[in-house]
Amino acid sequence: MQKAPHVTDYLTRHCADDEYGCLRGFEAQGGYRAAHTALREMTPQKILDEVRQAGLQGRGGAGFCAGLKWSFMPAPEQQPSYLVCNADESEPGSFKDRLLLERAPHQLLEGILLAARAIGAQKSFIYIRGEYAEAARVMQRAVDEAHAKGYLGDDVMGSGFSHDVVVVRGAGSYICGEETALLESLEGKRGHPRVKPPFPAQRGAFDRPSTVNNVETLCHVPHIIGRGAAWFRSTGTEKSPGTTLFGVSGHVVRPGLFELPLGTPLDEIIFEHAGGVADGRKVKGVIPGGLSMPILPAGELDVAMANEFLQEKGSALGTGGIIVMDDRTCMVRTACVISEFYRAESCGQCGPCREGTAWINDIVTRVERGTGTAEDLELLVDICDGMEGQTICAFADAAAWPVRALLKHFYADFERHVREGVCSFSGSFQL
Amino acid sequence: MVISKAIRDQIEAENANYPRARGGLLAALHRVQREYGAITPEHATALAPIFDMTAVEVLAVVSFYDMLSSQPAGRHQVRVCTNLSCSLAGAREFLREIENHLGITRGETSADGRITLGHEACLGACANAPMMRVDDRYYEDLDTESARQVLDALD
Ligand SMILES: Cc1cc2nc3c(=O)[nH]c(=O)nc-3n(C[C@H](O)[C@H](O)[C@H](O)COP(=O)(O)O)c2cc1C
């Protein structure tokens, strides 16, 4: 099981309690109260408006306003339509959804009920990455419990609203986290992203109107409905309200999860909450939001962790997965690890992505081994130019950004490899 | 029968969860692989009509996903995560030590058919590296010694 967070707030307060994973324990902490009230007393429009006013941003990486996304769904009479919960969590450096699935399954189900009610969906699919077998077991048990209690199925909680949840397991593929690839996979196909438009709200799962939301996004919903949009807006920043689950990994004393307000300064998260860099060393660079997000050098850590501020620094919040690298770290090796991943995971559908990810990996590998040239470094930038914005989905951008940022902030590391013909960063991690 | 009646019944029950039977395909493939060790062309041929597909289409889905295989492998799948967070925590040296211990390299199966070793692209255990997945179970905060004990205990 995923370990409980070091710092908790409303989303994760009871995650260390094993009882919280079962329906009775969840209800003992006030769980399902928001659903009881809202399903009976609030119209779908009212639920949607509350979430929209709360300004809840999607926590799956793109930060899109959840209430706005829900409003794209057609009128509820247009059945069937579906809610799809994206539990594919495979952005390297991210491990928050696993916690929410394994330790608070009913919180997610309550969020699903409310979201489904708001958009008028009678069925939800929770698409869980195949490797998260434990999470799938826990979720299925929670779904069965909720059914037995009348919280799923026909006439949920006596409200007249009917809803079913299907737990679906993926089978090992990073791209299936991209929402349209996920929909293809859900339909039993290879996970090739779809051309948009049509957007999922027009034509999503099984050709029907669908909304795709991340696990954490949906977990905030019961709290918003229970306590109101104004309460939600009292934490976080004006543009990015609420808390989020930051996952800190790499060279820190206390790696793990931290539920903190959006807008918490990155240096506070690293040095206060995660205990700073291990062995008394210094930070060299930090990836602030999962592997796809551009790295920040040590001098730029005084940034509030919310998109509006990170974007000024040329990066973004992504999934809130913070990867810390100390001053021994070779950034060429870092580029090797990153590019190896994108090469292996490109679905191959678009030429620029398929060829570009492989080419980048070949080049950084030879630079790392000492046979790269100065021209190679220029070539890397050209390849990134040829990938960004040139493909069906954002995977190619996600593969190009980190490389571009590593070159921008740590060009000296690459030059040193070219010049010296070996990796002279003693103490760096090994390939 | 290549796929038993019992398994076929389970597959058909699962398919009823989806608006189109094919939604149940991944679940069926997981099931067949668990039961028979792989999804061979024979299995694909048996599955195809249930999903209104051809056998090659079924195999094309199998080949897309890392957890599915058309070729039988070891009794246990061992995967070490080597993505960045884990690499920073020494996962690549860790994997090499596992390779030495088992006498195989990544991608290979041990001679006794016990273990197929591989590395994987982030398993969502970034704060507890090094880690490995053994079939459906995660082992986290490992060192070479504790990993050896886990591996040696596999049947
Ligand atoms: C390559 C790629 C991988 C993605 N992986 C995930 C993922 O694992 N989980 C997730 O929730 N969103 C992922 N996304 C984002 C989804 O496409 C989508 O924006 C998200 O699920 C929407 O939910 P939200 O609005 O609640 O954040 C990924 C996007 C891309 C381009």
XYZ file of C-alpha atoms and ligand atoms in Angstrom:
617
model
C 0.000 0.000 0.000
C 1.076 3.556 -0.659
C 2.361 5.222 2.495
C 0.206 7.929 4.079
C 1.305 11.530 3.425
C 3.731 13.373 5.717
C 1.449 16.412 5.632
C -2.308 16.038 5.323
C -5.328 18.256 4.847
C -8.954 17.611 3.945
C -8.248 15.103 1.134
C -5.927 12.824 3.035
C -6.574 13.521 6.735
C -7.773 9.974 7.431
C -5.591 8.097 4.964
C -3.409 6.566 7.677
C -6.505 4.928 9.179
C -7.154 1.491 7.689
C -10.849 1.688 8.611
C -11.235 4.680 6.313
C -10.853 2.318 3.357
C -14.128 0.595 4.153
C -17.571 2.116 3.897
C -18.313 2.173 7.611
C -15.031 3.833 8.492
C -15.492 6.382 5.734
C -18.983 7.279 6.905
C -17.742 7.558 10.491
C -15.593 10.467 9.274
C -18.508 12.212 7.582
C -18.111 10.428 4.262
C -21.070 10.275 1.836
C -22.786 13.101 3.720
C -22.329 15.524 0.813
C -23.755 12.952 -1.589
C -26.755 12.239 0.655
C -27.657 15.908 0.725
C -26.742 16.871 -2.819
C -28.370 13.950 -4.618
C -31.651 14.681 -2.911
C -31.624 18.432 -2.554
C -29.430 19.911 -5.271
C -30.195 19.998 -8.980
C -27.451 18.772 -11.300
C -26.997 22.360 -12.460
C -26.514 23.520 -8.880
C -23.785 20.914 -8.274
C -22.066 21.938 -11.486
C -22.282 25.639 -10.627
C -20.791 25.081 -7.193
C -17.800 23.206 -8.620
C -17.396 25.824 -11.300
C -17.472 28.664 -8.788
C -14.961 26.789 -6.679
C -12.553 27.069 -9.613
C -11.395 23.469 -9.209
C -8.627 22.811 -11.698
C -8.041 19.331 -13.078
C -5.254 17.543 -11.231
C -4.323 15.195 -14.087
C -1.729 17.498 -15.607
C -3.439 20.015 -17.837
C -5.152 22.027 -15.081
C -8.387 22.562 -16.978
C -11.320 23.974 -14.977
C -13.472 20.980 -13.968
C -16.808 22.801 -13.824
C -16.222 24.280 -17.255
C -15.393 20.865 -18.686
C -18.592 19.425 -17.208
C -20.622 22.214 -18.802
C -19.581 20.966 -22.266
C -21.667 17.838 -21.774
C -24.965 17.736 -23.652
C -28.322 17.897 -21.859
C -28.887 14.904 -19.560
C -31.672 13.575 -21.771
C -28.969 12.538 -24.223
C -28.308 9.116 -22.743
C -26.202 7.182 -22.428
C -23.280 9.384 -21.496
C -20.309 8.457 -19.365
C -17.966 9.697 -16.703
C -14.476 8.272 -17.058
C -12.097 8.466 -14.130
C -8.492 8.607 -15.258
C -6.596 6.416 -12.811
C -3.805 5.607 -15.223
C -1.265 7.582 -13.188
C 1.919 6.879 -15.057
C 3.626 10.238 -15.246
C 7.042 9.408 -13.782
C 7.477 11.090 -10.407
C 3.725 10.922 -9.656
C 2.320 8.627 -7.024
C -0.607 10.516 -5.493
C -3.541 8.845 -7.227
C -2.301 5.485 -6.002
C -2.720 6.746 -2.429
C -6.234 8.041 -3.073
C -7.263 4.773 -4.747
C -5.736 2.461 -2.174
C -6.552 4.359 0.995
C -9.665 6.420 0.265
C -11.686 4.502 -2.333
C -15.051 5.730 -1.060
C -13.976 9.361 -1.252
C -13.415 8.785 -4.966
C -16.765 7.010 -5.333
C -18.519 9.910 -3.633
C -16.799 12.332 -6.009
C -17.834 10.153 -8.925
C -21.465 10.105 -7.791
C -21.557 13.893 -7.552
C -19.777 14.491 -10.838
C -21.921 11.925 -12.624
C -25.045 13.563 -11.240
C -23.846 16.975 -12.418
C -23.205 15.807 -15.983
C -26.095 13.349 -16.122
C -24.065 10.164 -16.599
C -25.578 6.843 -15.542
C -22.360 4.922 -15.760
C -18.732 5.541 -14.854
C -15.581 3.729 -15.756
C -12.549 3.913 -13.491
C -9.599 3.118 -15.743
C -6.746 1.996 -13.478
C -3.279 1.338 -14.867
C -2.633 -2.398 -15.044
C 0.303 -2.316 -12.652
C -1.907 -0.922 -9.870
C -3.403 -4.331 -9.082
C -3.790 -3.497 -5.402
C -5.640 -0.270 -6.197
C -7.981 -2.158 -8.544
C -8.744 -4.728 -5.842
C -9.478 -2.028 -3.273
C -11.656 -0.041 -5.677
C -13.640 -3.112 -6.714
C -14.270 -3.975 -3.061
C -15.476 -0.416 -2.428
C -17.793 -0.549 -5.457
C -19.281 -3.815 -4.177
C -19.774 -2.338 -0.707
C -21.429 0.771 -2.122
C -23.782 -1.390 -4.221
C -24.772 -3.466 -1.212
C -25.558 -0.308 0.727
C -27.645 1.254 -2.066
C -25.052 3.930 -2.802
C -24.658 2.615 -6.337
C -27.146 0.932 -8.622
C -30.779 1.964 -8.991
C -32.175 4.894 -7.049
C -28.954 5.849 -5.253
C -29.664 6.894 -1.640
C -33.351 7.154 -2.494
C -32.673 10.098 -4.806
C -34.108 8.638 -7.994
C -30.656 8.883 -9.601
C -29.168 5.616 -10.832
C -25.501 4.987 -11.267
C -23.105 2.115 -11.918
C -19.331 2.061 -11.697
C -17.104 -0.311 -13.638
C -13.492 -0.812 -12.559
C -11.292 -1.332 -15.613
C -7.657 -2.410 -15.609
C -5.200 -1.144 -18.183
C -2.369 -3.369 -19.328
C 0.852 -1.380 -19.234
C 1.101 1.690 -21.436
C 1.997 5.259 -20.456
C 0.127 6.845 -23.352
C -3.148 5.410 -22.084
C -3.141 8.245 -19.524
C -3.767 10.679 -22.377
C -7.521 10.954 -22.311
C -8.342 9.923 -25.869
C -5.818 7.063 -25.835
C -7.506 5.997 -22.608
C -10.873 5.986 -24.370
C -9.466 3.797 -27.146
C -8.019 1.427 -24.567
C -11.320 1.366 -22.691
C -12.929 0.235 -25.922
C -10.480 -2.676 -26.147
C -8.142 -1.157 -28.709
C -4.488 -0.160 -29.021
C -4.010 3.069 -27.114
C -3.631 5.482 -30.009
C -4.725 9.038 -29.198
C -7.611 10.415 -31.236
C -7.662 13.571 -33.298
C -9.606 16.340 -31.492
C -12.216 17.587 -32.232
C -14.496 15.825 -31.648
C -13.770 16.288 -27.945
C -14.836 13.607 -25.476
C -17.888 15.644 -24.445
C -19.089 15.365 -28.031
C -17.913 11.852 -28.769
C -16.058 9.996 -26.036
C -16.271 6.444 -24.737
C -18.118 4.069 -27.070
C -18.999 7.069 -29.285
C -21.054 8.658 -26.525
C -20.629 12.022 -24.757
C -18.052 11.560 -21.993
C -16.145 13.519 -19.388
C -12.670 12.394 -18.385
C -11.414 13.482 -14.978
C -8.384 12.595 -12.940
C -8.740 10.685 -9.639
C -7.629 13.592 -7.461
C -9.869 16.061 -9.269
C -12.910 13.943 -8.418
C -11.766 13.480 -4.811
C -11.979 17.241 -4.210
C -15.617 17.336 -5.305
C -17.333 15.963 -2.150
C -15.450 18.544 -0.068
C -16.529 21.380 -2.364
C -20.144 20.258 -2.318
C -20.096 19.626 1.419
C -18.497 22.914 2.419
C -19.111 25.201 -0.522
C -17.131 27.034 -3.176
C -16.169 29.911 -0.868
C -14.599 27.516 1.648
C -12.642 25.810 -1.167
C -11.372 29.151 -2.392
C -10.059 30.009 1.063
C -6.961 27.849 0.437
C -4.608 27.966 -2.512
C -4.254 30.968 -4.785
C -6.863 33.127 -6.459
C -6.439 31.306 -9.777
C -5.539 27.903 -8.360
C -7.696 27.199 -5.319
C -7.585 24.244 -2.968
C -4.865 21.901 -1.848
C -3.073 19.320 -3.927
C -0.975 16.273 -3.246
C 2.658 17.013 -3.979
C 4.830 13.953 -4.377
C 8.489 14.550 -3.614
C 11.129 12.057 -4.715
C 14.830 11.969 -5.519
C 17.565 13.361 -3.325
C 15.600 14.570 -0.322
C 15.712 13.507 3.321
C 11.988 12.807 3.557
C 10.525 11.727 0.227
C 6.782 11.144 0.112
C 3.430 12.835 -0.299
C 2.484 16.238 1.084
C -0.999 17.684 0.866
C -0.493 21.444 0.781
C -2.268 24.476 -0.666
C -1.617 25.206 -4.310
C 0.798 28.099 -4.387
C 3.033 26.724 -1.615
C 6.583 27.809 -2.505
C 8.672 25.047 -4.066
C 11.635 25.758 -1.783
C 9.383 25.451 1.280
C 8.178 22.045 0.074
C 11.708 20.814 -0.539
C 13.554 22.295 2.420
C 10.929 22.403 5.146
C 8.474 19.644 4.388
C 10.759 17.153 2.656
C 13.695 17.927 4.944
C 16.056 19.348 2.323
C 18.684 17.546 0.312
C 20.155 14.401 1.794
C 23.744 14.216 3.063
C 23.963 17.976 3.433
C 24.403 18.468 -0.297
C 22.983 21.237 -2.479
C 20.207 21.163 -5.047
C 21.237 21.208 -8.702
C 17.852 21.083 -10.376
C 14.230 20.239 -9.684
C 11.536 18.897 -11.982
C 8.415 20.476 -10.488
C 5.515 18.505 -11.922
C 6.325 15.037 -13.221
C 8.910 13.983 -15.798
C 7.312 15.887 -18.695
C 7.657 19.282 -17.062
C 10.704 21.470 -17.748
C 13.382 21.373 -15.043
C 14.135 24.406 -12.877
C 17.726 25.211 -11.872
C 18.668 25.702 -8.214
C 18.334 29.474 -8.428
C 14.658 29.368 -9.362
C 13.088 27.448 -6.523
C 11.431 30.461 -4.913
C 8.355 29.894 -7.037
C 4.795 29.349 -5.861
C 3.573 25.918 -6.969
C 0.645 26.950 -9.135
C 0.456 27.158 -12.897
C 0.218 30.934 -13.113
C 3.616 31.280 -11.383
C 5.397 28.210 -12.737
C 4.552 29.226 -16.271
C 6.448 32.485 -15.760
C 9.503 30.314 -15.137
C 8.886 28.282 -18.261
C 7.539 25.236 -16.471
C 4.169 24.022 -15.173
C 2.523 22.212 -12.285
C 1.759 19.035 -14.256
C 0.895 16.325 -11.741
C 2.740 17.925 -8.797
C 5.445 15.245 -8.856
C 8.593 16.997 -7.644
C 11.891 15.299 -8.508
C 14.899 16.742 -6.697
C 18.462 16.294 -7.974
C 21.527 17.091 -5.916
C 24.755 18.721 -7.083
C 26.446 15.447 -8.003
C 23.817 14.667 -10.631
C 24.920 14.495 -14.262
C 22.241 16.181 -16.357
C 23.316 14.302 -19.484
C 22.548 11.059 -17.715
C 19.295 12.596 -16.604
C 18.528 13.309 -20.264
C 19.358 9.682 -21.094
C 16.889 8.336 -18.544
C 14.167 10.737 -19.609
C 14.580 10.169 -23.341
C 14.778 6.406 -22.922
C 11.333 6.543 -21.331
C 9.693 8.588 -24.093
C 11.296 6.466 -26.768
C 9.883 3.306 -25.220
C 6.429 4.767 -24.658
C 5.755 6.652 -27.915
C 2.747 4.922 -29.440
C 4.284 5.330 -32.884
C 1.232 6.800 -34.509
C 2.807 10.156 -35.489
C 6.119 10.322 -37.341
C 7.657 13.309 -35.537
C 7.105 11.652 -32.159
C 8.123 8.130 -33.147
C 11.302 9.272 -34.925
C 12.051 12.259 -32.712
C 11.969 10.389 -29.404
C 14.302 7.692 -30.753
C 16.661 10.216 -32.324
C 16.912 12.305 -29.161
C 17.676 9.208 -27.136
C 20.390 8.102 -29.610
C 22.034 11.502 -29.487
C 22.040 12.023 -25.725
C 23.267 8.465 -25.296
C 26.290 9.125 -27.502
C 26.925 12.446 -25.805
C 26.842 10.656 -22.471
C 29.304 8.057 -23.731
C 31.624 10.755 -24.943
C 31.264 10.346 -28.705
C 28.862 13.238 -29.207
C 29.767 16.475 -30.962
C 28.913 20.146 -30.576
C 26.669 19.829 -33.643
C 24.733 17.106 -31.852
C 23.707 19.624 -29.223
C 22.310 21.969 -31.871
C 20.621 19.063 -33.556
C 18.769 18.242 -30.328
C 17.152 21.662 -30.356
C 16.155 21.240 -34.012
C 14.563 17.887 -33.277
C 12.557 19.397 -30.396
C 11.382 22.149 -32.776
C 10.177 19.484 -35.174
C 8.198 17.650 -32.514
C 6.414 20.291 -30.467
C 2.911 20.975 -31.715
C 3.389 18.640 -34.689
C 1.494 15.586 -33.496
C -1.985 14.351 -32.570
C -1.469 14.491 -28.809
C 0.766 16.280 -26.323
C 3.096 13.307 -25.785
C 5.626 14.692 -28.259
C 5.643 18.041 -26.450
C 6.032 16.212 -23.160
C 9.043 14.407 -24.622
C 10.656 17.536 -26.076
C 10.176 20.001 -23.194
C 12.403 18.284 -20.634
C 15.257 17.949 -23.136
C 14.997 21.555 -24.192
C 14.960 22.705 -20.557
C 17.961 20.538 -19.650
C 19.908 22.086 -22.537
C 18.810 25.565 -21.562
C 19.767 25.368 -17.916
C 22.575 22.799 -17.965
C 24.255 23.282 -21.339
C 27.607 23.216 -19.558
C 27.057 19.578 -18.559
C 26.498 18.601 -22.180
C 29.486 20.618 -23.396
C 31.668 19.046 -20.730
C 30.736 15.569 -21.970
C 31.509 16.524 -25.555
C 34.809 18.133 -24.579
C 36.069 15.512 -22.164
C 34.711 12.446 -23.908
C 33.690 10.860 -20.595
C 31.296 11.536 -17.759
C 33.380 13.311 -15.147
C 30.567 13.929 -12.687
C 31.839 11.719 -9.932
C 29.151 10.571 -7.575
C 26.341 10.921 -10.120
C 23.835 8.111 -10.313
C 24.776 5.291 -12.685
C 23.107 4.358 -15.928
C -10.736 -26.360 -25.751
C -7.963 -23.761 -25.813
C -10.008 -21.593 -23.475
C -12.071 -23.460 -20.922
C -15.811 -23.023 -20.582
C -15.339 -21.554 -17.104
C -12.968 -18.857 -18.358
C -15.184 -18.167 -21.329
C -18.176 -17.702 -19.017
C -16.201 -15.275 -16.862
C -15.203 -13.320 -19.953
C -18.766 -13.076 -21.150
C -19.991 -11.945 -17.739
C -17.347 -9.202 -17.692
C -18.244 -8.078 -21.216
C -21.785 -7.332 -20.050
C -20.357 -4.350 -18.108
C -19.646 -2.534 -21.357
C -21.901 -1.027 -23.999
C -19.923 -3.045 -26.542
C -18.434 -6.442 -25.746
C -15.007 -5.316 -26.885
C -14.751 -3.061 -23.843
C -14.090 -6.270 -21.937
C -11.150 -7.264 -24.119
C -8.336 -6.131 -21.817
C -9.963 -7.895 -18.875
C -10.281 -11.040 -20.990
C -6.643 -10.837 -22.054
C -5.508 -10.430 -18.430
C -7.630 -13.461 -17.528
C -6.328 -15.673 -20.325
C -2.738 -14.719 -19.604
C -3.140 -15.444 -15.901
C -4.728 -18.812 -16.636
C -2.572 -19.994 -19.538
C 0.641 -17.988 -19.128
C 0.335 -16.164 -22.446
C -2.098 -15.139 -25.147
C -0.907 -17.352 -27.972
C -2.260 -17.199 -31.535
C -4.473 -20.172 -30.598
C -5.948 -18.228 -27.702
C -6.391 -15.199 -29.930
C -8.238 -17.357 -32.442
C -10.552 -18.651 -29.733
C -11.173 -15.162 -28.340
C -11.748 -13.375 -31.636
C -15.385 -14.404 -32.267
C -16.412 -13.405 -28.725
C -15.311 -9.862 -29.529
C -16.307 -9.786 -33.165
C -12.678 -9.386 -34.125
C -10.132 -11.309 -36.141
C -7.319 -13.192 -34.408
C -4.700 -10.780 -35.779
C -6.619 -7.834 -34.395
C -6.557 -9.490 -30.984
C -2.802 -10.054 -31.249
C -2.315 -6.450 -32.370
C -3.901 -5.350 -29.094
C -1.739 -7.805 -27.138
C 1.451 -6.452 -28.700
C 0.590 -2.875 -27.761
C 0.540 -3.444 -24.007
C 3.633 -4.124 -21.907
C 1.859 -6.412 -19.472
C 0.483 -8.714 -22.150
C 2.487 -11.283 -24.037
C 1.860 -13.754 -26.821
C 4.814 -15.843 -25.707
C 5.000 -17.834 -22.509
C 7.489 -16.402 -20.027
C 8.681 -17.295 -16.536
C 6.282 -18.226 -13.746
C 6.933 -14.863 -12.096
C 7.287 -11.462 -13.678
C 9.846 -9.342 -11.876
C 10.105 -5.698 -12.891
C 12.474 -3.169 -11.431
C 11.542 0.475 -11.886
C 14.405 2.439 -13.434
C 12.784 5.754 -14.138
C 14.383 8.975 -12.945
C 13.298 9.041 -9.290
C 14.340 5.425 -8.841
C 17.578 5.918 -10.807
C 18.500 8.801 -8.503
C 18.088 6.344 -5.637
C 20.400 3.806 -7.260
C 17.861 1.605 -9.050
C 20.141 0.905 -11.997
C 22.942 -0.453 -9.807
C 20.253 -2.335 -7.909
C 18.948 -3.902 -11.131
C 22.469 -4.981 -12.086
C 22.882 -6.697 -8.750
C 19.580 -8.495 -9.252
C 20.790 -9.553 -12.698
C 23.979 -10.949 -11.186
C 22.059 -12.731 -8.493
C 19.683 -14.381 -10.945
C 22.337 -14.932 -13.608
C 20.192 -13.353 -16.311
C 19.886 -9.898 -17.816
C 16.746 -7.847 -18.281
C 14.430 -9.356 -20.859
C 15.565 -12.891 -20.057
C 13.961 -15.792 -18.206
C 15.874 -17.896 -15.705
C 16.819 -21.397 -16.886
C 14.464 -23.012 -14.363
C 11.564 -21.019 -15.823
C 10.993 -19.327 -12.509
C 11.566 -15.656 -13.239
C 11.374 -13.280 -16.165
C 13.262 -10.093 -15.353
C 12.592 -6.681 -16.791
C 12.734 -3.029 -16.015
C 9.798 -0.746 -16.030
C 8.934 2.855 -16.647
C 7.738 4.240 -13.325
C 5.400 2.242 -11.134
C 4.166 5.081 -8.922
C 6.379 4.238 -5.965
C 8.833 7.096 -6.484
C 9.353 7.915 -2.815
C 10.177 4.319 -1.916
C 12.967 3.410 -4.290
C 14.494 1.060 -5.151
C 11.419 -1.003 -5.740
C 10.230 -3.910 -7.827
C 6.982 -5.432 -8.919
C 6.638 -9.198 -8.601
C 3.527 -10.215 -10.553
C 0.750 -8.211 -8.869
C 2.709 -7.189 -5.780
C 4.929 -4.234 -5.053
C 8.067 -4.469 -2.920
C 9.370 -1.052 -1.905
C 12.306 0.476 0.000
C 14.458 -2.445 -1.052
C 18.146 -3.093 -0.833
C 19.959 -5.924 -2.557
C 19.646 -8.180 0.475
C 15.896 -7.761 0.994
C 15.285 -8.122 -2.746
C 17.277 -11.365 -2.816
C 15.147 -12.781 -0.041
C 11.962 -11.965 -1.943
C 13.300 -13.499 -5.147
C 14.692 -16.627 -3.507
C 11.320 -17.310 -1.880
C 9.493 -17.462 -5.220
C 8.453 -20.960 -6.273
C 1.048 11.807 -22.582
C -0.017 12.143 -21.597
C -0.200 11.341 -20.474
C -1.187 11.637 -19.533
N -1.308 10.827 -18.435
C -2.290 11.100 -17.517
C -2.477 10.259 -16.383
O -1.759 9.265 -16.195
N -3.476 10.574 -15.510
C -4.297 11.660 -15.691
O -5.195 11.890 -14.892
N -4.136 12.469 -16.758
C -3.171 12.216 -17.674
N -3.031 13.026 -18.775
C -3.975 14.152 -18.924
C -5.282 13.679 -19.563
O -5.163 13.728 -20.980
C -6.467 14.578 -19.174
O -6.110 15.916 -19.368
C -6.903 14.404 -17.730
O -7.163 13.074 -17.431
C -8.155 15.212 -17.494
O -8.539 15.159 -16.141
P -8.565 16.465 -15.236
O -9.171 17.563 -16.055
O -9.379 16.078 -14.077
O -7.146 16.761 -14.882
C -2.037 12.762 -19.725
C -1.853 13.556 -20.851
C -0.852 13.268 -21.774
C -0.695 14.157 -22.962
